[in-house]
Coordinates of C-alpha atoms and ligand atoms in Angstrom, one line a residue:
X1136 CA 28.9 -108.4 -116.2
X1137 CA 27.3 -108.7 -112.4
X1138 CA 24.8 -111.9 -112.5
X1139 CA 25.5 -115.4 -113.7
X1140 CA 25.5 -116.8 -117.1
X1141 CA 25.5 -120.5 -117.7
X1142 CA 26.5 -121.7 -121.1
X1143 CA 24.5 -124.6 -122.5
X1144 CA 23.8 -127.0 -125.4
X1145 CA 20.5 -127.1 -127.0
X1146 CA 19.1 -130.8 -127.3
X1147 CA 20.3 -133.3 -124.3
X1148 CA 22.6 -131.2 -122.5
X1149 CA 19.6 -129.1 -121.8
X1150 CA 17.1 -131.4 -121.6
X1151 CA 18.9 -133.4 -118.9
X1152 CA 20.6 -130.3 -117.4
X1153 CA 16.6 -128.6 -116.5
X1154 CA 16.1 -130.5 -113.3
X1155 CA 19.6 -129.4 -112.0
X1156 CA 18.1 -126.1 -112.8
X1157 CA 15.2 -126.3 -111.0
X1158 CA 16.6 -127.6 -108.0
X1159 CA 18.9 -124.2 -108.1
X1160 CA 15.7 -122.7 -108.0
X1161 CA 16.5 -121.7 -111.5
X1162 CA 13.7 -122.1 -114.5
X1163 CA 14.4 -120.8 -117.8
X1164 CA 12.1 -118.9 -119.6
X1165 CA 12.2 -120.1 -123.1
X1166 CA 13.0 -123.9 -124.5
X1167 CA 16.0 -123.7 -127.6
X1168 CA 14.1 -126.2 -129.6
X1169 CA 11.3 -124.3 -129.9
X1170 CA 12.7 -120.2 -129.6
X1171 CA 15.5 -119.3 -131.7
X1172 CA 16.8 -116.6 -129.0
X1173 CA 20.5 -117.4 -128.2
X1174 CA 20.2 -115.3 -124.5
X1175 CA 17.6 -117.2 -122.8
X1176 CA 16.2 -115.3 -119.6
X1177 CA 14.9 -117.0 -116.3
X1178 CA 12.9 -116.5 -113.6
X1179 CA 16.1 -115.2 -111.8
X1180 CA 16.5 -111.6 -112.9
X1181 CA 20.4 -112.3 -112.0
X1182 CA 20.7 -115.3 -113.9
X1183 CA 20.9 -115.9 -117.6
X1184 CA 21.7 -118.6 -120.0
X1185 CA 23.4 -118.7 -123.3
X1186 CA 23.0 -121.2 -125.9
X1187 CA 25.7 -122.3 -127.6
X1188 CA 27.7 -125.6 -129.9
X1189 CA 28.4 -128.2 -127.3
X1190 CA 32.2 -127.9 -128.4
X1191 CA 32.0 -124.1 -128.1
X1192 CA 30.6 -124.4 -124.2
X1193 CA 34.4 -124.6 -122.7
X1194 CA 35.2 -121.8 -124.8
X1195 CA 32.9 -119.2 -123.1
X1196 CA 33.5 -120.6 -119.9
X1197 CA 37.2 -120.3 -120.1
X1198 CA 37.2 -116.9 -121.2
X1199 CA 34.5 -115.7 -118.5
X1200 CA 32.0 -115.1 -121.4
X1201 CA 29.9 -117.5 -119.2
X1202 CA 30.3 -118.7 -115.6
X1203 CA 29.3 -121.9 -115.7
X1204 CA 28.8 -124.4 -118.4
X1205 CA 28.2 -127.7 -118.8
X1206 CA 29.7 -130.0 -121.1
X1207 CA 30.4 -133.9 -122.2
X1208 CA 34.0 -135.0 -121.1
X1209 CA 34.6 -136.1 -124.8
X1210 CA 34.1 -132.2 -125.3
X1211 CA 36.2 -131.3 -122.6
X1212 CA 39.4 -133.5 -123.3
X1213 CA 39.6 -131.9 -126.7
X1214 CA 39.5 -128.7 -125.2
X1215 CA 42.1 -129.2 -122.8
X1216 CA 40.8 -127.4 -119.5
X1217 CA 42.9 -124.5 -119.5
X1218 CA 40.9 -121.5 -117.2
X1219 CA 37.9 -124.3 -116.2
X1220 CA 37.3 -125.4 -112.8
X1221 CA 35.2 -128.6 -112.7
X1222 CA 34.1 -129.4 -109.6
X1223 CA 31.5 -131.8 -110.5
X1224 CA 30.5 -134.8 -112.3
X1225 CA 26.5 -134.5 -113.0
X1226 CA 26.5 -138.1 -114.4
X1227 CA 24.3 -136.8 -117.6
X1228 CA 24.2 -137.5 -121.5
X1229 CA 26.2 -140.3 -120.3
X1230 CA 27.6 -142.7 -123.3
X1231 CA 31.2 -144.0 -123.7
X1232 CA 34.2 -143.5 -126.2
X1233 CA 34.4 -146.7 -128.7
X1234 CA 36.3 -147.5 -131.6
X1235 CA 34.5 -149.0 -134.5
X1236 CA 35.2 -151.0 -137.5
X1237 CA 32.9 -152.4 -140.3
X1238 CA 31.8 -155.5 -139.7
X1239 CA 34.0 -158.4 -140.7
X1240 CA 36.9 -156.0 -140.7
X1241 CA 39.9 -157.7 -138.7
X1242 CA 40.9 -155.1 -135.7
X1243 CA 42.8 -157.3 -133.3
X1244 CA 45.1 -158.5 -136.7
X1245 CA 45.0 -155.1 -138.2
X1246 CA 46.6 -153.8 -134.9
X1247 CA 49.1 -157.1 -134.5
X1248 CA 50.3 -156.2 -137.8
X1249 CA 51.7 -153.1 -136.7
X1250 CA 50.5 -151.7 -140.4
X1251 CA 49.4 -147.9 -140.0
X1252 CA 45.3 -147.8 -139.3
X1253 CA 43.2 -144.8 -140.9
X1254 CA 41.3 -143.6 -138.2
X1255 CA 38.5 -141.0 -138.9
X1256 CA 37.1 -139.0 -135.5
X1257 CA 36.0 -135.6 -134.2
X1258 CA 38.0 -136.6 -131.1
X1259 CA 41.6 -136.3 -132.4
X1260 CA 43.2 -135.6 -129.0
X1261 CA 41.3 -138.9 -127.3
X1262 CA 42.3 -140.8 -130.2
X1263 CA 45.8 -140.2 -130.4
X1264 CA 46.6 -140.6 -126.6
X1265 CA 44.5 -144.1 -126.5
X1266 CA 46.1 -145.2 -129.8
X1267 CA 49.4 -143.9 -128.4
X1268 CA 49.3 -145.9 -125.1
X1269 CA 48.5 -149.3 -127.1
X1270 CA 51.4 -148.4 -128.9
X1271 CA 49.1 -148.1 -132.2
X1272 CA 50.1 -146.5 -135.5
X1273 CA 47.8 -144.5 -136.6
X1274 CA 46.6 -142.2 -139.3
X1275 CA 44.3 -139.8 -137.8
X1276 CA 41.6 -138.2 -139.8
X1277 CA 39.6 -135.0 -138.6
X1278 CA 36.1 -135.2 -138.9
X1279 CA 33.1 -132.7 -137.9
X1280 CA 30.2 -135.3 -137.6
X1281 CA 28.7 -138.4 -139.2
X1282 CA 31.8 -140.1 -138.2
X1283 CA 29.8 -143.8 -139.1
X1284 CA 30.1 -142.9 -142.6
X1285 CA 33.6 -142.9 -143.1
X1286 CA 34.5 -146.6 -143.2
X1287 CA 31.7 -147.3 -145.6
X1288 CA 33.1 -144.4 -147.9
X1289 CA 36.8 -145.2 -147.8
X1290 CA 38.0 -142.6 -146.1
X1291 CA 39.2 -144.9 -142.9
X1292 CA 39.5 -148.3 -141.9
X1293 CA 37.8 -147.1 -138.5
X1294 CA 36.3 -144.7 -136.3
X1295 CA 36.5 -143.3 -132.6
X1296 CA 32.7 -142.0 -131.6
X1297 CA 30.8 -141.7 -128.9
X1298 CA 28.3 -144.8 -128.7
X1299 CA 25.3 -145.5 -126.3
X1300 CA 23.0 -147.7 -127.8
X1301 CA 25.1 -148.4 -130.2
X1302 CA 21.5 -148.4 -133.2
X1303 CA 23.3 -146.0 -135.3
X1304 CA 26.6 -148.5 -135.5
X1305 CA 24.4 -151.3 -136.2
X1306 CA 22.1 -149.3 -138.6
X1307 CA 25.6 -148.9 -140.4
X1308 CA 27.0 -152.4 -139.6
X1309 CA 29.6 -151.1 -138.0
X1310 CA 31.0 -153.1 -134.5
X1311 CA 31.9 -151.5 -131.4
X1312 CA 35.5 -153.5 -130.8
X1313 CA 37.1 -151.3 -128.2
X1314 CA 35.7 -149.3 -125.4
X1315 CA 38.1 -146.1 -124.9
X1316 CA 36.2 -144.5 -121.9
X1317 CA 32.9 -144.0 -120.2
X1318 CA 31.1 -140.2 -121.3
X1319 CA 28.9 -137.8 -118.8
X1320 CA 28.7 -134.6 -118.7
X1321 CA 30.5 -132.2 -116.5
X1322 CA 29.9 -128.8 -114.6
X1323 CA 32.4 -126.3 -115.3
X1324 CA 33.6 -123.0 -113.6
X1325 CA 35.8 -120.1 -114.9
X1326 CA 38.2 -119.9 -112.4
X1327 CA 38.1 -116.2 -112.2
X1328 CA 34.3 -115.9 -112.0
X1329 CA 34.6 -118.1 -109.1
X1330 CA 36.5 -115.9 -106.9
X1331 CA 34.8 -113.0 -107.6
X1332 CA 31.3 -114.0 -107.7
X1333 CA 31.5 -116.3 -105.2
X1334 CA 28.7 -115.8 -102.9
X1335 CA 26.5 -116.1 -106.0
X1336 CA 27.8 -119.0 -107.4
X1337 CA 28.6 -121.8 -104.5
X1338 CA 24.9 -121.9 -103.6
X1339 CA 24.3 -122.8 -107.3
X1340 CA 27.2 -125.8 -107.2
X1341 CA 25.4 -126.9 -104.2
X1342 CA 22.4 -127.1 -105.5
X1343 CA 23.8 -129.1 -108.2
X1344 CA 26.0 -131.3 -106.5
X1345 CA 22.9 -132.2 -103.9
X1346 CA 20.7 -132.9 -106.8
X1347 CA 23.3 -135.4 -108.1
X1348 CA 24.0 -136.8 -105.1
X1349 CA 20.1 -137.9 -104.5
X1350 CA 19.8 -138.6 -108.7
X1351 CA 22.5 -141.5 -107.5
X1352 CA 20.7 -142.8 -104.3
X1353 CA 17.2 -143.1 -106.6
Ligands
ATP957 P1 26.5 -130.9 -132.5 O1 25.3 -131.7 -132.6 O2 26.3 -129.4 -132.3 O3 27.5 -131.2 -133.7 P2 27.3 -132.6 -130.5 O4 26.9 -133.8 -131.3 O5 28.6 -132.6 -129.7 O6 27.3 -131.3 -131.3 P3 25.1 -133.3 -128.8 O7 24.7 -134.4 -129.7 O8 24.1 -132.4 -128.1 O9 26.1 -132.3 -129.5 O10 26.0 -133.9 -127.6 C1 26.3 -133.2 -126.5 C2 27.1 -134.1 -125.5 O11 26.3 -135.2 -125.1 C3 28.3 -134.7 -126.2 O12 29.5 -133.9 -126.0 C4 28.4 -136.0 -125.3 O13 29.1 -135.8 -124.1 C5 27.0 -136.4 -125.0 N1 26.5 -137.3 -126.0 C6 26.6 -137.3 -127.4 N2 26.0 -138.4 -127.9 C7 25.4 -139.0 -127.0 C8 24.5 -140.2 -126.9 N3 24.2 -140.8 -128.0 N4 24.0 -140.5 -125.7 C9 24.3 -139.8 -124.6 N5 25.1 -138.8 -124.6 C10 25.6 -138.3 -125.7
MG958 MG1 25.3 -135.0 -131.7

């Protein structure tokens, strides 16, 4: 397909990813929330976005279904990479990687004690590489959301979830006792589309990357 299409989450990704738009000279023509249209047209006849999971948005973009995407690094390091330029940081949706434990639970003995630890996550590849280079044992346990709720169940002794204000641990009385890795959001490129649509794309990344660039210096 001639044009660009730019693969997007609904909710943050796409709030905070509308003034990158804009200064692309790019406005959509409907808002997610509100429309239920996947294909979302803008005021660019050549450009169109596509609304998908945030996990799905490397996906499309590695398999040229979109062009671009944007998407969390906690998303991307699960994914892997493979086919995905990403030439930019856009320092949104930023949060970081944490463990947590319920509170009261010993982590720093739990780990000395070299006894296997339950861990429940959505981020099993993030997991096992920091666990892995602490030289943790771990039992890892796949999760697809409300990660908080395992401890209190049961199911795990802790978590690895993305944390910003950290209200949701706290509404749980969960801690935060390890911080993996700082979260923002990333732009990404199929590798393909950017050789071939070139000349319709760099001015795009430019856009972007100038945008960022003044975001930092405000
Ligand atoms: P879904 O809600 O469809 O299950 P999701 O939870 O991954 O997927 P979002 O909540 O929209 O989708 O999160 C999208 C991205 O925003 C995440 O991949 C992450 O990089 C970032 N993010 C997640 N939670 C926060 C947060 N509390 N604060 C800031 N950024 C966040
Ligand atoms: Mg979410």
């Amino acid at each position: 397909m001639s044009g660009i299409t730019i693969a997007l989450s609904k909710g943050r990704i796409f709030d905070e990813t509308l003034p990158l738009l804009d200064a692309a000279g790019i406005v959509p023509a409907d808002n997610p929330e509100s429309s239920r249209k996947l294909i979302i047209g803008t005021n660019r006849a050549d450009v169109r976005i596509v609304i998908v999971r945030a996990s799905d948005v490397p996906t499309y973009v590695q398999y040229g279904a979109a062009d671009l995407g944007i998407a969390g690094k906690d998303v991307l390091l699960e994914h892997g990479g493979a086919g995905l330029y990403q030439p930019l940081d856009l320092e949104i949706a930023k949060c970081r990687m944490s463990v947590a434990v319920p509170q009261g639970f010993d982590y720093v003995q739990a780990v000395q004690r070299g006894a296997r630890l339950r861990v429940a996550t959505k981020y099993i590849h993030t997991a096992r590489e920091h666990f892995a280079g602490k030289g943790v044992h771990v039992d890892l346990i796949k999760l697809y959301g409300s990660m908080e709720l395992a401890p209190l169940a049961g199911l795990a002794e802790a978590i690895v979830d993305l944390v910003s204000s950290g209200g949701t641990l706290k509404a749980n009385n969960l801690v935060e006792v390890e911080q993996i890795m700082p979260i923002s959001s990333r732009l990404i490129v199929n590798q393909a589309s950017l050789k071939v649509k070139r000349e319709a794309l760099q001015p795009v990344i430019d856009c972007f990357a100038a945008a960022v660039a003044r975001q930092a210096k405000a």
